[in-house]
């Protein structure tokens, strides 16, 4: 019995570690896939669908981080150039960090929300990608809401569970679902994994165009 109890925590740690490593690997691959899409100018939009960006509130911040990361590389190289091993390690880390930031920017640009024959696909950065079919959707409305900082993505009020994909704490479109719907989010529960929601709120840069595209299907 004691051996079984001891093995259980070890197995749990192994699963969590394996899940973390797998998630990190997927993120790394998506970084390079997003950069490839940006170079090829091929956003992830299904045939017959229209894409709608959500990056306007954060695009300036991302570019600032990219520029700072690029400037940091030669500065650090100058500081550590007397130590070859350290110099190589710092150079590799700097280039990797710059690539990662550029890949994140590419993901925002190349993985937009989409509206098409299959439904509404809502996205966020590198990982979040949730398809809501037209059978799932009861209504779509323009409703601006500003949440407090650090408000979790999944909130519950009056028996309604809401998934909010915010930009700068704001959402501007509310998608009410016909019934409690299972969605899969990045990471593990309670913040990620499989979640049942009644409503999805998102930010869209071109909300007028987004609503016009929705009206073609509803």
Short mmCIF file of N, CA, C and O in Angstrom, two decimals, residues 81-187:
data_model
loop_
_atom_site.label_atom_id
_atom_site.label_comp_id
_atom_site.label_asym_id
_atom_site.label_seq_id
_atom_site.Cartn_x
_atom_site.Cartn_y
_atom_site.Cartn_z
N UNK A 81 32.49 39.68 -24.26
CA UNK A 81 33.31 39.19 -25.37
C UNK A 81 34.64 38.58 -24.90
O UNK A 81 35.25 37.81 -25.63
N UNK A 82 35.07 38.88 -23.68
CA UNK A 82 36.34 38.33 -23.18
C UNK A 82 36.21 36.87 -22.75
O UNK A 82 37.23 36.20 -22.55
N UNK A 83 35.01 36.39 -22.59
CA UNK A 83 34.79 35.01 -22.15
C UNK A 83 34.06 34.25 -23.26
O UNK A 83 32.82 34.33 -23.38
N UNK A 84 34.78 33.53 -24.10
CA UNK A 84 34.19 32.90 -25.30
C UNK A 84 33.00 32.00 -25.02
O UNK A 84 31.99 32.07 -25.74
N UNK A 85 33.07 31.17 -23.99
CA UNK A 85 31.96 30.26 -23.70
C UNK A 85 30.72 31.05 -23.32
O UNK A 85 29.61 30.79 -23.80
N UNK A 86 30.92 32.02 -22.42
CA UNK A 86 29.79 32.86 -22.01
C UNK A 86 29.25 33.65 -23.19
O UNK A 86 28.04 33.81 -23.36
N UNK A 87 30.16 34.13 -24.03
CA UNK A 87 29.76 34.93 -25.20
C UNK A 87 28.86 34.14 -26.13
O UNK A 87 27.83 34.63 -26.59
N UNK A 88 29.25 32.88 -26.40
CA UNK A 88 28.44 32.03 -27.29
C UNK A 88 27.08 31.75 -26.67
O UNK A 88 26.05 31.81 -27.34
N UNK A 89 27.07 31.43 -25.36
CA UNK A 89 25.81 31.13 -24.68
C UNK A 89 24.87 32.33 -24.70
O UNK A 89 23.66 32.20 -24.97
N UNK A 90 25.42 33.51 -24.42
CA UNK A 90 24.60 34.73 -24.41
C UNK A 90 24.10 35.05 -25.82
O UNK A 90 22.94 35.47 -25.99
N UNK A 91 24.95 34.83 -26.81
CA UNK A 91 24.55 35.10 -28.19
C UNK A 91 23.41 34.17 -28.62
O UNK A 91 22.43 34.62 -29.23
N UNK A 92 23.53 32.88 -28.28
CA UNK A 92 22.47 31.92 -28.62
C UNK A 92 21.17 32.29 -27.93
O UNK A 92 20.10 32.30 -28.54
N UNK A 93 21.27 32.62 -26.63
CA UNK A 93 20.06 32.99 -25.88
C UNK A 93 19.43 34.26 -26.44
O UNK A 93 18.20 34.37 -26.54
N UNK A 94 20.26 35.22 -26.81
CA UNK A 94 19.73 36.47 -27.36
C UNK A 94 19.02 36.27 -28.69
O UNK A 94 17.94 36.81 -28.93
N UNK A 95 19.64 35.48 -29.58
CA UNK A 95 19.02 35.21 -30.87
C UNK A 95 17.73 34.41 -30.71
O UNK A 95 16.73 34.69 -31.38
N UNK A 96 17.76 33.43 -29.80
CA UNK A 96 16.54 32.65 -29.54
C UNK A 96 15.43 33.54 -29.01
O UNK A 96 14.27 33.45 -29.44
N UNK A 97 15.74 34.44 -28.07
CA UNK A 97 14.73 35.33 -27.52
C UNK A 97 14.16 36.27 -28.57
O UNK A 97 12.94 36.51 -28.61
N UNK A 98 15.02 36.79 -29.43
CA UNK A 98 14.56 37.68 -30.50
C UNK A 98 13.66 36.91 -31.47
O UNK A 98 12.62 37.42 -31.90
N UNK A 99 14.06 35.70 -31.82
CA UNK A 99 13.25 34.86 -32.71
C UNK A 99 11.89 34.58 -32.09
O UNK A 99 10.85 34.62 -32.77
N UNK A 100 11.89 34.29 -30.79
CA UNK A 100 10.64 33.99 -30.09
C UNK A 100 9.69 35.19 -30.12
O UNK A 100 8.50 35.05 -30.40
N UNK A 101 10.21 36.38 -29.86
CA UNK A 101 9.38 37.58 -29.87
C UNK A 101 8.84 37.85 -31.27
O UNK A 101 7.67 38.21 -31.43
N UNK A 102 9.68 37.66 -32.29
CA UNK A 102 9.21 37.88 -33.65
C UNK A 102 8.17 36.83 -34.04
O UNK A 102 7.20 37.12 -34.74
N UNK A 103 8.38 35.59 -33.57
CA UNK A 103 7.40 34.55 -33.83
C UNK A 103 6.07 34.84 -33.17
O UNK A 103 5.00 34.54 -33.73
N UNK A 104 6.09 35.41 -31.96
CA UNK A 104 4.84 35.78 -31.29
C UNK A 104 4.11 36.85 -32.08
O UNK A 104 2.89 36.79 -32.26
N UNK A 105 4.85 37.84 -32.56
CA UNK A 105 4.25 38.87 -33.42
C UNK A 105 3.65 38.24 -34.66
O UNK A 105 2.51 38.56 -35.05
N UNK A 106 4.39 37.32 -35.29
CA UNK A 106 3.88 36.65 -36.49
C UNK A 106 2.61 35.87 -36.19
O UNK A 106 1.69 35.83 -37.02
N UNK A 107 2.54 35.26 -35.00
CA UNK A 107 1.35 34.49 -34.64
C UNK A 107 0.13 35.41 -34.53
O UNK A 107 -0.97 35.06 -34.99
N UNK A 108 0.29 36.57 -33.93
CA UNK A 108 -0.82 37.52 -33.84
C UNK A 108 -1.28 37.95 -35.24
O UNK A 108 -2.48 38.13 -35.47
N UNK A 109 -0.34 38.11 -36.15
CA UNK A 109 -0.69 38.57 -37.49
C UNK A 109 -1.26 37.46 -38.36
O UNK A 109 -2.17 37.70 -39.17
N UNK A 110 -0.73 36.24 -38.21
CA UNK A 110 -1.07 35.15 -39.10
C UNK A 110 -2.15 34.20 -38.56
O UNK A 110 -2.61 33.32 -39.28
N UNK A 111 -2.57 34.37 -37.31
CA UNK A 111 -3.61 33.51 -36.74
C UNK A 111 -4.77 34.37 -36.26
O UNK A 111 -5.01 34.52 -35.05
N UNK A 112 -5.51 34.97 -37.18
CA UNK A 112 -6.61 35.85 -36.80
C UNK A 112 -7.86 35.06 -36.40
O UNK A 112 -7.94 33.85 -36.60
N UNK A 113 -8.82 35.78 -35.81
CA UNK A 113 -10.16 35.20 -35.71
C UNK A 113 -10.67 35.01 -37.14
O UNK A 113 -10.30 35.76 -38.05
N UNK A 114 -11.54 34.01 -37.34
CA UNK A 114 -12.12 33.83 -38.67
C UNK A 114 -13.63 33.64 -38.57
O UNK A 114 -14.14 33.13 -37.57
N UNK A 115 -14.31 34.07 -39.61
CA UNK A 115 -15.74 33.84 -39.76
C UNK A 115 -15.94 33.19 -41.10
O UNK A 115 -15.53 33.73 -42.14
N UNK A 116 -16.54 32.01 -41.13
CA UNK A 116 -16.71 31.29 -42.38
C UNK A 116 -17.82 30.26 -42.32
O UNK A 116 -18.59 30.23 -41.34
N UNK A 117 -17.90 29.42 -43.32
CA UNK A 117 -18.98 28.43 -43.38
C UNK A 117 -19.01 27.49 -42.18
O UNK A 117 -20.09 27.04 -41.78
N UNK A 118 -17.87 27.19 -41.58
CA UNK A 118 -17.85 26.25 -40.46
C UNK A 118 -18.24 26.91 -39.15
O UNK A 118 -18.63 26.23 -38.20
N UNK A 119 -18.15 28.22 -39.07
CA UNK A 119 -18.49 28.92 -37.84
C UNK A 119 -17.50 30.03 -37.55
O UNK A 119 -16.84 30.55 -38.46
N UNK A 120 -17.39 30.38 -36.28
CA UNK A 120 -16.44 31.40 -35.83
C UNK A 120 -15.29 30.70 -35.12
O UNK A 120 -15.50 29.94 -34.18
N UNK A 121 -14.09 30.98 -35.59
CA UNK A 121 -12.90 30.43 -34.93
C UNK A 121 -12.22 31.57 -34.19
O UNK A 121 -11.81 32.56 -34.80
N UNK A 122 -12.15 31.46 -32.86
CA UNK A 122 -11.54 32.51 -32.05
C UNK A 122 -10.14 32.06 -31.63
O UNK A 122 -9.92 30.91 -31.26
N UNK A 123 -9.22 33.01 -31.70
CA UNK A 123 -7.82 32.68 -31.44
C UNK A 123 -7.18 33.72 -30.53
O UNK A 123 -7.71 34.83 -30.37
N UNK A 124 -6.03 33.34 -30.01
CA UNK A 124 -5.23 34.26 -29.21
C UNK A 124 -3.78 33.78 -29.26
O UNK A 124 -3.45 32.71 -28.76
N UNK A 125 -2.92 34.58 -29.90
CA UNK A 125 -1.50 34.27 -29.92
C UNK A 125 -1.16 32.93 -30.52
O UNK A 125 -1.70 32.51 -31.54
N UNK A 126 -0.27 32.22 -29.84
CA UNK A 126 0.28 30.97 -30.36
C UNK A 126 -0.59 29.76 -30.12
O UNK A 126 -0.55 28.80 -30.88
N UNK A 127 -1.38 29.75 -29.04
CA UNK A 127 -2.01 28.51 -28.61
C UNK A 127 -3.52 28.46 -28.75
O UNK A 127 -4.06 27.46 -29.24
N UNK A 128 -4.22 29.48 -28.31
CA UNK A 128 -5.67 29.40 -28.24
C UNK A 128 -6.29 29.35 -29.63
O UNK A 128 -6.02 30.21 -30.47
N UNK A 129 -7.10 28.34 -29.87
CA UNK A 129 -7.78 28.17 -31.16
C UNK A 129 -9.06 27.38 -30.90
O UNK A 129 -9.03 26.17 -30.74
N UNK A 130 -10.18 28.09 -30.83
CA UNK A 130 -11.46 27.48 -30.47
C UNK A 130 -12.45 27.69 -31.60
O UNK A 130 -12.73 28.82 -32.00
N UNK A 131 -12.98 26.59 -32.13
CA UNK A 131 -13.99 26.67 -33.17
C UNK A 131 -15.38 26.60 -32.56
O UNK A 131 -15.71 25.67 -31.82
N UNK A 132 -16.21 27.60 -32.86
CA UNK A 132 -17.61 27.62 -32.45
C UNK A 132 -18.44 27.48 -33.72
O UNK A 132 -18.45 28.39 -34.56
N UNK A 133 -19.09 26.34 -33.89
CA UNK A 133 -19.88 26.14 -35.10
C UNK A 133 -21.15 26.97 -35.03
O UNK A 133 -21.57 27.42 -33.95
N UNK A 134 -21.79 27.15 -36.18
CA UNK A 134 -23.02 27.94 -36.19
C UNK A 134 -24.12 27.25 -35.38
O UNK A 134 -24.99 27.92 -34.84
N UNK A 135 -24.07 25.94 -35.27
CA UNK A 135 -25.03 25.23 -34.42
C UNK A 135 -24.80 25.54 -32.94
O UNK A 135 -25.74 25.45 -32.14
N UNK A 136 -23.56 25.89 -32.59
CA UNK A 136 -23.25 26.21 -31.20
C UNK A 136 -23.69 27.62 -30.82
O UNK A 136 -23.91 27.91 -29.64
N UNK A 137 -23.81 28.50 -31.82
CA UNK A 137 -23.96 29.93 -31.56
C UNK A 137 -25.43 30.34 -31.56
O UNK A 137 -26.17 30.08 -32.51
N UNK A 138 -25.83 31.03 -30.48
CA UNK A 138 -27.19 31.57 -30.39
C UNK A 138 -27.26 32.99 -30.92
O UNK A 138 -28.20 33.36 -31.64
N UNK A 139 -26.27 33.82 -30.57
CA UNK A 139 -26.27 35.21 -31.03
C UNK A 139 -24.86 35.78 -30.94
O UNK A 139 -24.01 35.28 -30.18
N UNK A 140 -24.61 36.81 -31.72
CA UNK A 140 -23.34 37.53 -31.68
C UNK A 140 -23.68 39.02 -31.60
O UNK A 140 -24.45 39.53 -32.41
N UNK A 141 -23.12 39.71 -30.61
CA UNK A 141 -23.46 41.11 -30.41
C UNK A 141 -22.21 41.93 -30.12
O UNK A 141 -21.22 41.42 -29.58
N UNK A 142 -22.29 43.19 -30.50
CA UNK A 142 -21.20 44.13 -30.20
C UNK A 142 -21.43 44.67 -28.79
O UNK A 142 -22.34 45.47 -28.56
N UNK A 143 -20.62 44.23 -27.86
CA UNK A 143 -20.77 44.63 -26.46
C UNK A 143 -19.37 44.86 -25.88
O UNK A 143 -18.65 43.91 -25.64
N UNK A 144 -19.02 46.11 -25.66
CA UNK A 144 -17.69 46.40 -25.11
C UNK A 144 -17.69 46.22 -23.60
O UNK A 144 -18.61 46.66 -22.91
N UNK A 145 -16.65 45.55 -23.11
CA UNK A 145 -16.52 45.36 -21.67
C UNK A 145 -15.05 45.46 -21.28
O UNK A 145 -14.17 44.94 -21.96
N UNK A 146 -14.80 46.17 -20.19
CA UNK A 146 -13.45 46.32 -19.66
C UNK A 146 -13.40 45.62 -18.31
O UNK A 146 -14.16 45.96 -17.40
N UNK A 147 -12.52 44.63 -18.19
CA UNK A 147 -12.40 43.87 -16.95
C UNK A 147 -11.22 44.37 -16.12
O UNK A 147 -10.32 45.04 -16.62
N UNK A 148 -11.25 44.02 -14.86
CA UNK A 148 -10.15 44.36 -13.98
C UNK A 148 -8.89 43.60 -14.39
O UNK A 148 -8.98 42.47 -14.89
N UNK A 149 -7.71 44.19 -14.19
CA UNK A 149 -6.47 43.46 -14.47
C UNK A 149 -6.42 42.14 -13.69
O UNK A 149 -6.93 42.05 -12.58
N UNK A 150 -5.83 41.14 -14.30
CA UNK A 150 -5.65 39.81 -13.71
C UNK A 150 -6.95 39.03 -13.55
O UNK A 150 -6.99 38.01 -12.88
N UNK A 151 -8.03 39.51 -14.18
CA UNK A 151 -9.26 38.72 -14.18
C UNK A 151 -9.03 37.45 -14.99
O UNK A 151 -8.51 37.51 -16.10
N UNK A 152 -9.36 36.27 -14.47
CA UNK A 152 -9.10 35.02 -15.22
C UNK A 152 -9.90 34.96 -16.51
O UNK A 152 -10.93 35.65 -16.67
N UNK A 153 -9.42 34.12 -17.42
CA UNK A 153 -10.12 33.98 -18.70
C UNK A 153 -11.51 33.38 -18.52
O UNK A 153 -12.45 33.72 -19.23
N UNK A 154 -11.63 32.45 -17.60
CA UNK A 154 -12.92 31.83 -17.33
C UNK A 154 -13.52 32.45 -16.08
O UNK A 154 -12.93 32.41 -15.00
N UNK A 155 -14.69 33.07 -16.24
CA UNK A 155 -15.38 33.67 -15.10
C UNK A 155 -16.81 33.13 -15.06
O UNK A 155 -17.34 32.67 -16.07
N UNK A 156 -17.42 33.20 -13.89
CA UNK A 156 -18.79 32.72 -13.73
C UNK A 156 -19.60 33.75 -12.97
O UNK A 156 -19.18 34.24 -11.92
N UNK A 157 -20.78 34.08 -13.51
CA UNK A 157 -21.68 35.04 -12.87
C UNK A 157 -23.11 34.67 -13.23
O UNK A 157 -23.43 34.44 -14.40
N UNK A 158 -23.96 34.60 -12.22
CA UNK A 158 -25.37 34.27 -12.42
C UNK A 158 -25.54 32.95 -13.18
O UNK A 158 -26.43 32.82 -14.04
N UNK A 159 -24.68 32.00 -12.91
CA UNK A 159 -24.79 30.69 -13.55
C UNK A 159 -24.26 30.62 -14.96
O UNK A 159 -24.37 29.58 -15.61
N UNK A 160 -23.67 31.72 -15.46
CA UNK A 160 -23.12 31.75 -16.82
C UNK A 160 -21.61 31.75 -16.77
O UNK A 160 -20.99 32.62 -16.14
N UNK A 161 -21.00 30.76 -17.42
CA UNK A 161 -19.54 30.68 -17.50
C UNK A 161 -19.09 31.33 -18.81
O UNK A 161 -19.55 30.95 -19.89
N UNK A 162 -18.18 32.29 -18.69
CA UNK A 162 -17.73 33.07 -19.84
C UNK A 162 -16.24 32.91 -20.05
O UNK A 162 -15.44 33.01 -19.11
N UNK A 163 -15.87 32.65 -21.30
CA UNK A 163 -14.48 32.66 -21.72
C UNK A 163 -14.20 34.02 -22.35
O UNK A 163 -14.86 34.41 -23.32
N UNK A 164 -13.24 34.75 -21.81
CA UNK A 164 -12.90 36.09 -22.32
C UNK A 164 -11.48 36.11 -22.84
O UNK A 164 -10.53 35.86 -22.07
N UNK A 165 -11.32 36.38 -24.13
CA UNK A 165 -10.01 36.53 -24.75
C UNK A 165 -9.79 38.03 -24.94
O UNK A 165 -10.18 38.61 -25.94
N UNK A 166 -9.17 38.64 -23.95
CA UNK A 166 -9.08 40.10 -23.89
C UNK A 166 -7.83 40.63 -24.56
O UNK A 166 -6.82 39.95 -24.65
N UNK A 167 -7.91 41.88 -24.98
CA UNK A 167 -6.76 42.65 -25.39
C UNK A 167 -6.75 43.91 -24.52
O UNK A 167 -7.72 44.69 -24.55
N UNK A 168 -5.68 44.07 -23.75
CA UNK A 168 -5.59 45.19 -22.82
C UNK A 168 -6.82 45.25 -21.91
O UNK A 168 -7.41 46.31 -21.71
N UNK A 169 -7.22 44.11 -21.40
CA UNK A 169 -8.35 43.96 -20.46
C UNK A 169 -9.72 44.19 -21.10
O UNK A 169 -10.72 44.24 -20.39
N UNK A 170 -9.79 44.33 -22.43
CA UNK A 170 -11.06 44.65 -23.07
C UNK A 170 -11.53 43.55 -24.02
O UNK A 170 -10.72 42.86 -24.65
N UNK A 171 -12.85 43.41 -24.12
CA UNK A 171 -13.49 42.61 -25.17
C UNK A 171 -14.55 43.50 -25.81
O UNK A 171 -15.06 44.44 -25.19
N UNK A 172 -14.89 43.18 -27.05
CA UNK A 172 -15.85 44.04 -27.75
C UNK A 172 -16.95 43.26 -28.47
O UNK A 172 -17.90 43.83 -28.99
N UNK A 173 -16.82 41.93 -28.52
CA UNK A 173 -17.84 41.07 -29.14
C UNK A 173 -18.22 39.98 -28.14
O UNK A 173 -17.36 39.34 -27.55
N UNK A 174 -19.53 39.80 -27.96
CA UNK A 174 -20.05 38.74 -27.08
C UNK A 174 -20.74 37.69 -27.94
O UNK A 174 -21.67 38.01 -28.69
N UNK A 175 -20.28 36.46 -27.81
CA UNK A 175 -20.87 35.33 -28.56
C UNK A 175 -21.61 34.46 -27.56
O UNK A 175 -21.00 33.76 -26.75
N UNK A 176 -22.92 34.52 -27.61
CA UNK A 176 -23.74 33.70 -26.71
C UNK A 176 -23.98 32.34 -27.36
O UNK A 176 -24.31 32.25 -28.54
N UNK A 177 -23.82 31.28 -26.59
CA UNK A 177 -23.92 29.93 -27.11
C UNK A 177 -25.29 29.33 -26.84
O UNK A 177 -25.97 29.70 -25.86
N UNK A 178 -25.70 28.44 -27.70
CA UNK A 178 -27.02 27.80 -27.58
C UNK A 178 -27.14 26.97 -26.31
O UNK A 178 -28.21 26.85 -25.73
N UNK A 179 -26.04 26.40 -25.89
CA UNK A 179 -26.04 25.47 -24.75
C UNK A 179 -24.63 25.48 -24.16
O UNK A 179 -23.69 25.96 -24.82
N UNK A 180 -24.45 24.98 -22.95
CA UNK A 180 -23.09 24.85 -22.42
C UNK A 180 -22.22 24.04 -23.39
O UNK A 180 -22.58 22.93 -23.79
N UNK A 181 -21.11 24.61 -23.79
CA UNK A 181 -20.28 24.04 -24.85
C UNK A 181 -18.87 23.76 -24.34
O UNK A 181 -18.27 24.59 -23.66
N UNK A 182 -18.35 22.61 -24.71
CA UNK A 182 -17.01 22.21 -24.30
C UNK A 182 -15.97 22.84 -25.23
O UNK A 182 -16.06 22.73 -26.44
N UNK A 183 -15.00 23.53 -24.62
CA UNK A 183 -13.89 24.10 -25.39
C UNK A 183 -12.59 23.64 -24.75
O UNK A 183 -12.55 23.31 -23.57
N UNK A 184 -11.54 23.61 -25.54
CA UNK A 184 -10.23 23.19 -25.02
C UNK A 184 -9.28 24.39 -25.07
O UNK A 184 -9.08 25.00 -26.11
N UNK A 185 -8.70 24.70 -23.90
CA UNK A 185 -7.79 25.82 -23.77
C UNK A 185 -6.37 25.33 -23.51
O UNK A 185 -6.18 24.20 -23.04
N UNK A 186 -5.37 26.16 -23.78
CA UNK A 186 -3.99 25.76 -23.52
C UNK A 186 -3.77 25.49 -22.03
O UNK A 186 -4.40 26.11 -21.16
N UNK A 187 -2.86 24.57 -21.73
CA UNK A 187 -2.52 24.30 -20.35
C UNK A 187 -3.44 23.29 -19.71
O UNK A 187 -4.25 22.64 -20.37
#
